[in-house]
Amino acid sequence: MDKGKKYLANTYNRFPIGIAKGEGCWLWDMTGRRYLDFLSGIAVCNLGHANKNVVEALTRQARKLIHVSNLFYTEAQIKAAELLVENSFGDKVFFCNSGAEANEAAIKLARRYSWKNHGEGRSEIIAMENSFHGRTVATLSATGQAKFQVGFSPLLPGFTFVPFNDLKAIERSLSERTCAVILECIQSEGGVFVAEKEYLKKLREMTQAKDILLILDEVQTGIGRTGKLFCYEHYALEPDIMSLAKALGSGFPVGAIVAKDRVMDSFEPGTHAATFGGNPLASAAVTATINTILEEGIVGKCETIGAYLLKGLLELKKKFPFIVDIRGMGLLLGIEFTTEVNPFVQDFLAEGVILYASKGNVVRLLPPLIIEKEEVDIFLEIASRVFERHHKK
Ligand SMILES: Cc1ncc(COP(=O)(O)O)c(C=O)c1O
């Protein structure tokens, strides 16, 4: 840890733990202590740690071909794209390396589409207050939380912010210069706020009528996390562009945008690129991840076990008045407290459970989707103990 402090940029408040290995829903530190992982590397390890299919696919692919650039076709990349297209609203995929990069691509694609179809000057994007879309300059400019933007001015112009779940605010902000609306179905970094069904449905109709593109940032909600492969499926609608990353490669860094041909065809050779994007190794991770999720019925399992965890949490809420709200979908759940959450995070850690704070007095629960009922029971028992101690203070 001292060496880490000496050599690593000081951009994270790290837990004072060195993680040595992981298996399923469990992590081990360098002293051999075991932790129940309710964070999944921030919604990345949806298949848990050391998933056999992912490890084998990566190993097999690494022996064959790691990287060749996007100047060539590779079977691995085409397979990964086919899986994403055949299981979503989209027709085509652009691969990149992270969530921020996926949102960058989405912003560029929306502007390019508008430029091609509606001419110059229609480049503004409506984004949500309290949103999170990444740390690059463009995605930071699209992020509706001032605390992340301090000291990084000037940001990219062309973003207007409106309150989440407020259709009238969007209606008021739309203009002849608007080319897209970007939002998350669940504002996870913003404190776990879920988009209302009617709101998203009406927003879709409103944007469609004006050929304004709807960009859904599914970086955190995608790949089974909410009890559907993609969160938009809960809403019976289709976005124009969806951004993905995090769990897409089960921990191997990869991002993507998925879009209909009508939209994606605005990108032509030379308009956008990423050297590593969807390289054979990343693509092997994507294919193994999605195949495992589909073949092992993990989306359905997530819905069932998520409901079981939610039920247990609601029982705890009845007992402890300092729990204000429990919200979310599937295995993306937030517990809101009356007080600051760091003491809870530390207390859980002392009991061997890793979880993390979100904005406000909210603790986020993001266990691997493969979590078993017995492991949820362990968590609920520990939660009960932690809350009891807090109650007595
Ligand atoms: C909704 C959402 N979008 C984008 C990002 C940025 O992803 P990355 O850290 O891979 O750039 C995140 C990361 O937390 C996210 O939650």
Short mmCIF file of C-alpha atoms and ligand atoms in Angstrom, two decimals:
data_model
loop_
_atom_site.label_atom_id
_atom_site.label_comp_id
_atom_site.label_asym_id
_atom_site.label_seq_id
_atom_site.Cartn_x
_atom_site.Cartn_y
_atom_site.Cartn_z
CA MET A 1 0.00 0.00 0.00
CA ASP A 2 2.89 2.39 0.75
CA LYS A 3 4.36 1.57 -2.66
CA GLY A 4 0.94 2.08 -4.23
CA LYS A 5 0.74 5.53 -2.66
CA LYS A 6 4.23 6.30 -3.92
CA TYR A 7 3.76 5.16 -7.52
CA LEU A 8 0.05 5.50 -8.38
CA ALA A 9 -1.69 8.77 -9.24
CA ASN A 10 -3.75 9.96 -6.34
CA THR A 11 -7.13 9.72 -8.10
CA TYR A 12 -8.87 7.19 -5.87
CA ASN A 13 -9.76 6.82 -2.21
CA ARG A 14 -8.89 3.16 -2.11
CA PHE A 15 -9.99 0.64 0.51
CA PRO A 16 -6.95 -0.22 2.64
CA ILE A 17 -6.97 -3.74 1.23
CA GLY A 18 -4.84 -5.52 -1.35
CA ILE A 19 -7.00 -7.95 -3.28
CA ALA A 20 -5.17 -11.12 -4.27
CA LYS A 21 -7.81 -13.32 -5.92
CA GLY A 22 -11.48 -13.87 -6.54
CA GLU A 23 -13.87 -16.72 -7.16
CA GLY A 24 -17.60 -16.45 -7.72
CA CYS A 25 -19.01 -13.86 -5.30
CA TRP A 26 -15.93 -13.93 -3.06
CA LEU A 27 -12.66 -12.01 -2.91
CA TRP A 28 -9.55 -12.76 -0.88
CA ASP A 29 -7.08 -10.17 0.33
CA MET A 30 -3.32 -10.69 0.60
CA THR A 31 -3.59 -11.90 4.17
CA GLY A 32 -6.06 -14.60 3.10
CA ARG A 33 -9.14 -12.89 4.51
CA ARG A 34 -12.34 -13.58 2.57
CA TYR A 35 -14.91 -10.93 1.56
CA LEU A 36 -18.39 -11.21 0.11
CA ASP A 37 -18.33 -8.99 -2.98
CA PHE A 38 -21.40 -6.73 -3.22
CA LEU A 39 -19.66 -4.35 -5.60
CA SER A 40 -18.54 -6.60 -8.51
CA GLY A 41 -15.73 -4.23 -9.46
CA ILE A 42 -18.40 -1.50 -9.82
CA ALA A 43 -20.97 -3.48 -11.82
CA VAL A 44 -18.37 -5.22 -13.97
CA CYS A 45 -18.04 -8.80 -12.73
CA ASN A 46 -21.67 -9.77 -13.35
CA LEU A 47 -20.58 -13.40 -13.80
CA GLY A 48 -18.57 -13.27 -10.59
CA HIS A 49 -14.82 -13.74 -10.42
CA ALA A 50 -12.85 -16.33 -12.39
CA ASN A 51 -15.83 -17.42 -14.47
CA LYS A 52 -14.72 -20.61 -16.21
CA ASN A 53 -16.14 -19.74 -19.66
CA VAL A 54 -14.57 -16.27 -19.68
CA VAL A 55 -11.19 -17.53 -18.48
CA GLU A 56 -11.16 -20.30 -21.08
CA ALA A 57 -12.25 -18.00 -23.90
CA LEU A 58 -9.57 -15.44 -23.03
CA THR A 59 -6.88 -18.09 -22.71
CA ARG A 60 -7.84 -19.77 -25.99
CA GLN A 61 -7.97 -16.44 -27.84
CA ALA A 62 -4.70 -15.16 -26.33
CA ARG A 63 -2.92 -18.21 -27.74
CA LYS A 64 -4.40 -17.59 -31.20
CA LEU A 65 -4.43 -13.80 -31.73
CA ILE A 66 -4.49 -10.93 -29.24
CA HIS A 67 -4.56 -7.88 -31.50
CA VAL A 68 -4.47 -7.08 -35.17
CA SER A 69 -6.20 -3.63 -35.46
CA ASN A 70 -9.48 -2.73 -37.09
CA LEU A 71 -7.88 -2.65 -40.50
CA PHE A 72 -8.80 -6.35 -40.69
CA TYR A 73 -11.84 -8.53 -40.07
CA THR A 74 -11.56 -10.98 -37.23
CA GLU A 75 -13.93 -13.81 -36.49
CA ALA A 76 -13.86 -12.94 -32.78
CA GLN A 77 -15.12 -9.38 -33.32
CA ILE A 78 -17.83 -10.33 -35.78
CA LYS A 79 -19.12 -13.03 -33.40
CA ALA A 80 -19.31 -10.53 -30.53
CA ALA A 81 -21.12 -7.97 -32.70
CA GLU A 82 -23.55 -10.59 -33.99
CA LEU A 83 -24.46 -11.59 -30.44
CA LEU A 84 -25.10 -7.97 -29.42
CA VAL A 85 -27.20 -7.27 -32.51
CA GLU A 86 -29.20 -10.49 -32.41
CA ASN A 87 -30.08 -9.87 -28.76
CA SER A 88 -30.89 -6.16 -28.91
CA PHE A 89 -32.75 -3.52 -30.94
CA GLY A 90 -29.60 -2.70 -32.91
CA ASP A 91 -28.26 -3.49 -36.37
CA LYS A 92 -24.60 -2.59 -35.93
CA VAL A 93 -21.94 -2.26 -33.25
CA PHE A 94 -18.94 0.00 -32.81
CA PHE A 95 -16.43 -1.32 -30.29
CA CYS A 96 -14.22 0.78 -28.03
CA ASN A 97 -12.59 0.31 -24.61
CA SER A 98 -14.63 1.90 -21.82
CA GLY A 99 -17.91 3.49 -20.82
CA ALA A 100 -16.67 7.03 -21.34
CA GLU A 101 -15.39 6.10 -24.76
CA ALA A 102 -18.73 4.49 -25.64
CA ASN A 103 -20.55 7.68 -24.66
CA GLU A 104 -18.03 9.75 -26.61
CA ALA A 105 -18.86 7.62 -29.65
CA ALA A 106 -22.59 8.06 -28.97
CA ILE A 107 -22.22 11.86 -28.78
CA LYS A 108 -20.19 11.96 -31.97
CA LEU A 109 -22.59 9.64 -33.79
CA ALA A 110 -25.64 11.70 -32.75
CA ARG A 111 -24.02 14.92 -33.99
CA ARG A 112 -22.87 13.30 -37.20
CA TYR A 113 -26.33 11.81 -37.86
CA SER A 114 -27.95 15.18 -37.33
CA TRP A 115 -25.40 16.96 -39.53
CA LYS A 116 -25.97 14.47 -42.33
CA ASN A 117 -29.75 14.44 -42.11
CA HIS A 118 -30.61 17.94 -40.91
CA GLY A 119 -27.61 20.10 -41.78
CA GLU A 120 -25.35 22.41 -39.74
CA GLY A 121 -26.23 23.88 -36.35
CA ARG A 122 -28.33 21.04 -34.94
CA SER A 123 -25.82 19.70 -32.46
CA GLU A 124 -27.16 20.30 -28.95
CA ILE A 125 -27.74 17.47 -26.55
CA ILE A 126 -30.13 17.44 -23.62
CA ALA A 127 -28.70 15.60 -20.62
CA MET A 128 -30.00 14.99 -17.12
CA GLU A 129 -29.15 16.69 -13.87
CA ASN A 130 -27.52 14.18 -11.52
CA SER A 131 -26.35 11.99 -14.41
CA PHE A 132 -22.98 10.31 -14.88
CA HIS A 133 -21.53 9.54 -18.30
CA GLY A 134 -17.75 9.43 -17.77
CA ARG A 135 -14.57 11.42 -17.16
CA THR A 136 -13.37 12.44 -20.61
CA VAL A 137 -14.02 16.08 -21.53
CA ALA A 138 -17.09 15.37 -23.67
CA THR A 139 -18.65 12.88 -21.26
CA LEU A 140 -17.85 15.11 -18.30
CA SER A 141 -19.63 17.89 -20.18
CA ALA A 142 -22.65 15.57 -20.49
CA THR A 143 -22.50 14.69 -16.78
CA GLY A 144 -24.99 16.60 -14.64
CA GLN A 145 -22.97 16.70 -11.41
CA ALA A 146 -20.89 19.84 -10.87
CA LYS A 147 -18.55 18.15 -8.35
CA PHE A 148 -16.91 16.11 -11.13
CA GLN A 149 -16.37 19.19 -13.30
CA VAL A 150 -14.56 21.48 -10.85
CA GLY A 151 -11.25 22.70 -12.28
CA PHE A 152 -11.71 21.24 -15.74
CA SER A 153 -13.18 24.23 -17.58
CA PRO A 154 -13.78 25.04 -20.31
CA LEU A 155 -16.06 22.07 -20.88
CA LEU A 156 -17.56 21.19 -24.24
CA PRO A 157 -20.46 23.47 -25.18
CA GLY A 158 -23.80 22.18 -26.45
CA PHE A 159 -25.24 20.39 -23.41
CA THR A 160 -28.42 21.50 -21.64
CA PHE A 161 -29.40 19.95 -18.34
CA VAL A 162 -32.91 19.15 -17.17
CA PRO A 163 -34.21 17.38 -14.04
CA PHE A 164 -34.56 13.59 -14.35
CA ASN A 165 -38.08 12.16 -14.72
CA ASP A 166 -39.43 15.58 -15.72
CA LEU A 167 -40.97 15.44 -19.18
CA LYS A 168 -42.15 19.03 -19.17
CA ALA A 169 -38.58 20.21 -18.57
CA ILE A 170 -37.44 18.33 -21.67
CA GLU A 171 -40.35 19.70 -23.67
CA ARG A 172 -39.32 23.22 -22.68
CA SER A 173 -35.67 22.61 -23.56
CA LEU A 174 -36.11 21.01 -26.98
CA SER A 175 -35.30 23.36 -29.82
CA GLU A 176 -34.51 23.24 -33.53
CA ARG A 177 -30.87 22.88 -32.47
CA THR A 178 -31.40 19.69 -30.41
CA CYS A 179 -29.96 16.53 -31.93
CA ALA A 180 -30.18 14.08 -29.03
CA VAL A 181 -31.25 13.33 -25.48
CA ILE A 182 -28.87 11.25 -23.36
CA LEU A 183 -29.81 9.53 -20.12
CA GLU A 184 -29.39 6.48 -17.94
CA CYS A 185 -32.41 4.24 -17.25
CA ILE A 186 -31.12 4.17 -13.67
CA GLN A 187 -28.94 6.98 -12.35
CA SER A 188 -26.70 4.64 -10.43
CA GLU A 189 -23.79 6.98 -9.67
CA GLY A 190 -26.37 9.67 -8.89
CA GLY A 191 -27.94 7.76 -5.97
CA VAL A 192 -29.91 4.98 -7.72
CA PHE A 193 -32.88 6.81 -9.25
CA VAL A 194 -34.98 4.81 -11.69
CA ALA A 195 -36.54 6.35 -14.82
CA GLU A 196 -40.32 6.14 -14.61
CA LYS A 197 -42.05 3.97 -17.23
CA GLU A 198 -44.42 6.64 -18.49
CA TYR A 199 -41.64 9.25 -18.61
CA LEU A 200 -39.35 7.18 -20.80
CA LYS A 201 -42.22 6.08 -23.05
CA LYS A 202 -43.36 9.66 -23.62
CA LEU A 203 -39.75 10.82 -24.07
CA ARG A 204 -39.32 8.19 -26.77
CA GLU A 205 -42.46 9.38 -28.58
CA MET A 206 -41.44 13.01 -28.25
CA THR A 207 -37.92 12.45 -29.62
CA GLN A 208 -39.12 10.16 -32.42
CA ALA A 209 -41.57 12.77 -33.66
CA LYS A 210 -38.73 15.26 -34.15
CA ASP A 211 -36.03 12.84 -35.28
CA ILE A 212 -34.07 13.65 -32.14
CA LEU A 213 -31.94 10.65 -31.16
CA LEU A 214 -32.49 8.92 -27.84
CA ILE A 215 -29.16 7.76 -26.37
CA LEU A 216 -29.48 5.34 -23.47
CA ASP A 217 -26.34 4.98 -21.39
CA GLU A 218 -26.50 1.32 -20.36
CA VAL A 219 -22.88 1.21 -19.25
CA GLN A 220 -23.95 0.23 -15.75
CA THR A 221 -27.48 -1.15 -16.31
CA GLY A 222 -26.60 -3.39 -19.25
CA ILE A 223 -25.60 -7.06 -19.50
CA GLY A 224 -28.26 -8.49 -17.23
CA ARG A 225 -27.80 -6.25 -14.19
CA THR A 226 -31.45 -5.16 -13.90
CA GLY A 227 -33.08 -8.53 -14.64
CA LYS A 228 -33.18 -8.02 -18.44
CA LEU A 229 -30.19 -8.24 -20.77
CA PHE A 230 -30.59 -4.47 -21.33
CA CYS A 231 -32.55 -2.18 -19.06
CA TYR A 232 -34.50 -0.54 -21.92
CA GLU A 233 -36.36 -3.86 -22.30
CA HIS A 234 -38.24 -3.08 -19.08
CA TYR A 235 -39.73 -0.07 -20.85
CA ALA A 236 -41.01 -1.68 -24.07
CA LEU A 237 -39.18 0.84 -26.24
CA GLU A 238 -36.06 1.06 -28.35
CA PRO A 239 -33.39 3.75 -28.10
CA ASP A 240 -31.52 4.98 -31.18
CA ILE A 241 -28.11 4.46 -29.60
CA MET A 242 -27.15 2.38 -26.57
CA SER A 243 -23.75 2.62 -24.90
CA LEU A 244 -22.27 -0.38 -23.11
CA ALA A 245 -19.09 -1.19 -21.18
CA LYS A 246 -18.44 -2.43 -17.60
CA ALA A 247 -19.89 -5.98 -17.55
CA LEU A 248 -19.68 -6.37 -21.34
CA GLY A 249 -16.31 -8.14 -21.08
CA SER A 250 -16.63 -9.47 -17.51
CA GLY A 251 -13.65 -7.35 -16.48
CA PHE A 252 -11.71 -7.36 -19.71
CA PRO A 253 -11.82 -3.68 -20.77
CA VAL A 254 -14.29 -3.21 -23.62
CA GLY A 255 -17.04 -0.77 -24.54
CA ALA A 256 -19.49 -0.53 -27.40
CA ILE A 257 -22.29 1.44 -28.93
CA VAL A 258 -25.17 -0.34 -30.60
CA ALA A 259 -27.46 1.44 -33.08
CA LYS A 260 -29.83 0.92 -35.97
CA ASP A 261 -28.33 1.06 -39.48
CA ARG A 262 -30.21 4.30 -40.14
CA VAL A 263 -28.12 5.94 -37.41
CA MET A 264 -24.86 3.99 -37.42
CA ASP A 265 -24.46 4.51 -41.16
CA SER A 266 -23.64 8.16 -40.39
CA PHE A 267 -20.21 6.85 -39.42
CA GLU A 268 -18.16 6.16 -42.53
CA PRO A 269 -14.53 5.04 -42.86
CA GLY A 270 -12.32 7.64 -41.23
CA THR A 271 -15.01 9.33 -39.10
CA HIS A 272 -14.40 7.41 -35.87
CA ALA A 273 -11.96 4.78 -34.64
CA ALA A 274 -10.28 3.09 -31.70
CA THR A 275 -7.05 1.15 -32.11
CA PHE A 276 -7.88 -1.47 -29.50
CA GLY A 277 -11.67 -1.35 -29.95
CA GLY A 278 -13.10 -4.86 -30.02
CA ASN A 279 -9.73 -6.51 -30.54
CA PRO A 280 -9.83 -10.32 -30.64
CA LEU A 281 -9.14 -10.71 -26.92
CA ALA A 282 -11.79 -8.18 -25.87
CA SER A 283 -14.25 -9.69 -28.31
CA ALA A 284 -13.64 -13.20 -26.96
CA ALA A 285 -14.54 -11.85 -23.51
CA VAL A 286 -17.74 -10.27 -24.87
CA THR A 287 -18.84 -13.46 -26.63
CA ALA A 288 -18.11 -15.65 -23.60
CA THR A 289 -19.92 -13.20 -21.31
CA ILE A 290 -23.09 -12.89 -23.37
CA ASN A 291 -23.23 -16.59 -24.27
CA THR A 292 -22.86 -17.53 -20.59
CA ILE A 293 -25.57 -15.10 -19.55
CA LEU A 294 -27.97 -16.41 -22.20
CA GLU A 295 -27.16 -20.11 -21.92
CA GLU A 296 -27.21 -20.22 -18.12
CA GLY A 297 -30.41 -18.19 -17.78
CA ILE A 298 -28.60 -15.62 -15.66
CA VAL A 299 -30.97 -12.76 -16.52
CA GLY A 300 -33.93 -14.69 -15.08
CA LYS A 301 -31.85 -15.71 -12.05
CA CYS A 302 -30.92 -12.08 -11.47
CA GLU A 303 -34.57 -11.08 -11.46
CA THR A 304 -35.48 -13.81 -8.95
CA ILE A 305 -32.54 -13.32 -6.61
CA GLY A 306 -32.88 -9.54 -6.89
CA ALA A 307 -36.49 -9.82 -5.73
CA TYR A 308 -35.34 -12.06 -2.85
CA LEU A 309 -32.68 -9.54 -1.78
CA LEU A 310 -35.15 -6.66 -2.09
CA LYS A 311 -37.68 -8.52 0.10
CA GLY A 312 -35.03 -9.03 2.78
CA LEU A 313 -34.01 -5.39 2.62
CA LEU A 314 -37.60 -4.20 2.91
CA GLU A 315 -37.92 -6.32 6.08
CA LEU A 316 -34.86 -4.55 7.47
CA LYS A 317 -36.32 -1.18 6.50
CA LYS A 318 -39.35 -1.94 8.67
CA LYS A 319 -37.08 -2.57 11.65
CA PHE A 320 -34.66 0.32 11.29
CA PRO A 321 -36.08 3.85 11.06
CA PHE A 322 -32.81 5.28 9.71
CA ILE A 323 -33.41 3.43 6.43
CA VAL A 324 -35.32 5.95 4.32
CA ASP A 325 -35.75 4.13 1.03
CA ILE A 326 -34.74 1.03 -0.92
CA ARG A 327 -34.84 1.38 -4.68
CA GLY A 328 -33.48 0.02 -7.94
CA MET A 329 -34.04 -2.94 -10.22
CA GLY A 330 -32.76 -6.51 -10.32
CA LEU A 331 -29.35 -6.53 -8.65
CA LEU A 332 -28.77 -2.79 -8.88
CA LEU A 333 -30.21 -1.66 -5.56
CA GLY A 334 -29.67 1.37 -3.37
CA ILE A 335 -30.32 1.79 0.34
CA GLU A 336 -30.88 5.38 1.38
CA PHE A 337 -30.15 6.29 4.99
CA THR A 338 -30.94 9.36 7.07
CA THR A 339 -27.23 9.81 7.76
CA GLU A 340 -23.89 9.75 6.00
CA VAL A 341 -23.05 6.26 4.70
CA ASN A 342 -19.31 5.89 5.18
CA PRO A 343 -19.69 4.41 8.69
CA PHE A 344 -21.99 1.75 7.22
CA VAL A 345 -19.52 0.97 4.41
CA GLN A 346 -16.70 0.61 6.97
CA ASP A 347 -18.81 -1.52 9.29
CA PHE A 348 -19.79 -3.86 6.44
CA LEU A 349 -16.12 -4.09 5.48
CA ALA A 350 -15.19 -5.04 9.04
CA GLU A 351 -17.80 -7.81 8.77
CA GLY A 352 -16.27 -9.00 5.47
CA VAL A 353 -18.70 -7.45 2.97
CA ILE A 354 -17.51 -5.12 0.22
CA LEU A 355 -20.01 -2.52 -0.89
CA TYR A 356 -19.81 1.10 -1.91
CA ALA A 357 -21.47 4.46 -1.48
CA SER A 358 -23.40 6.27 -4.17
CA LYS A 359 -24.40 9.94 -4.17
CA GLY A 360 -26.30 11.26 -1.17
CA ASN A 361 -26.78 8.98 1.81
CA VAL A 362 -27.03 5.95 -0.44
CA VAL A 363 -25.22 2.63 -0.33
CA ARG A 364 -25.25 0.70 -3.57
CA LEU A 365 -25.60 -3.07 -3.77
CA LEU A 366 -24.14 -4.59 -6.93
CA PRO A 367 -23.43 -8.27 -6.23
CA PRO A 368 -22.50 -10.63 -9.08
CA LEU A 369 -25.65 -11.85 -10.86
CA ILE A 370 -24.67 -15.45 -10.11
CA ILE A 371 -25.14 -14.90 -6.38
CA GLU A 372 -26.95 -17.75 -4.60
CA LYS A 373 -29.75 -17.47 -2.06
CA GLU A 374 -27.39 -18.67 0.69
CA GLU A 375 -24.99 -15.83 -0.06
CA VAL A 376 -27.81 -13.29 0.01
CA ASP A 377 -28.80 -14.74 3.39
CA ILE A 378 -25.23 -14.22 4.65
CA PHE A 379 -25.43 -10.60 3.48
CA LEU A 380 -28.82 -10.00 5.10
CA GLU A 381 -27.63 -11.48 8.38
CA ILE A 382 -24.58 -9.20 8.38
CA ALA A 383 -26.72 -6.21 7.35
CA SER A 384 -29.04 -6.91 10.24
CA ARG A 385 -26.07 -6.98 12.65
CA VAL A 386 -24.57 -3.77 11.23
CA PHE A 387 -27.91 -1.95 11.40
CA GLU A 388 -28.61 -3.22 14.91
CA ARG A 389 -25.28 -1.79 16.10
CA HIS A 390 -26.04 1.53 14.41
CA HIS A 391 -29.51 1.54 15.99
CA LYS A 392 -28.05 1.19 19.47
CA LYS A 393 -25.59 4.09 19.04
C1 LIG B 1 -23.72 5.15 -16.44
C2 LIG B 1 -22.25 5.24 -16.65
N1 LIG B 1 -21.79 5.74 -17.81
C3 LIG B 1 -20.47 5.84 -18.05
C4 LIG B 1 -19.54 5.46 -17.11
C5 LIG B 1 -18.08 5.58 -17.42
O1 LIG B 1 -17.53 4.34 -17.66
P1 LIG B 1 -15.94 4.12 -17.64
O2 LIG B 1 -15.48 4.31 -16.24
O3 LIG B 1 -15.75 2.73 -18.16
O4 LIG B 1 -15.36 5.16 -18.55
C6 LIG B 1 -19.98 4.93 -15.91
C7 LIG B 1 -19.00 4.54 -14.86
O5 LIG B 1 -19.28 4.42 -13.71
C8 LIG B 1 -21.36 4.83 -15.66
O6 LIG B 1 -21.84 4.34 -14.51
#
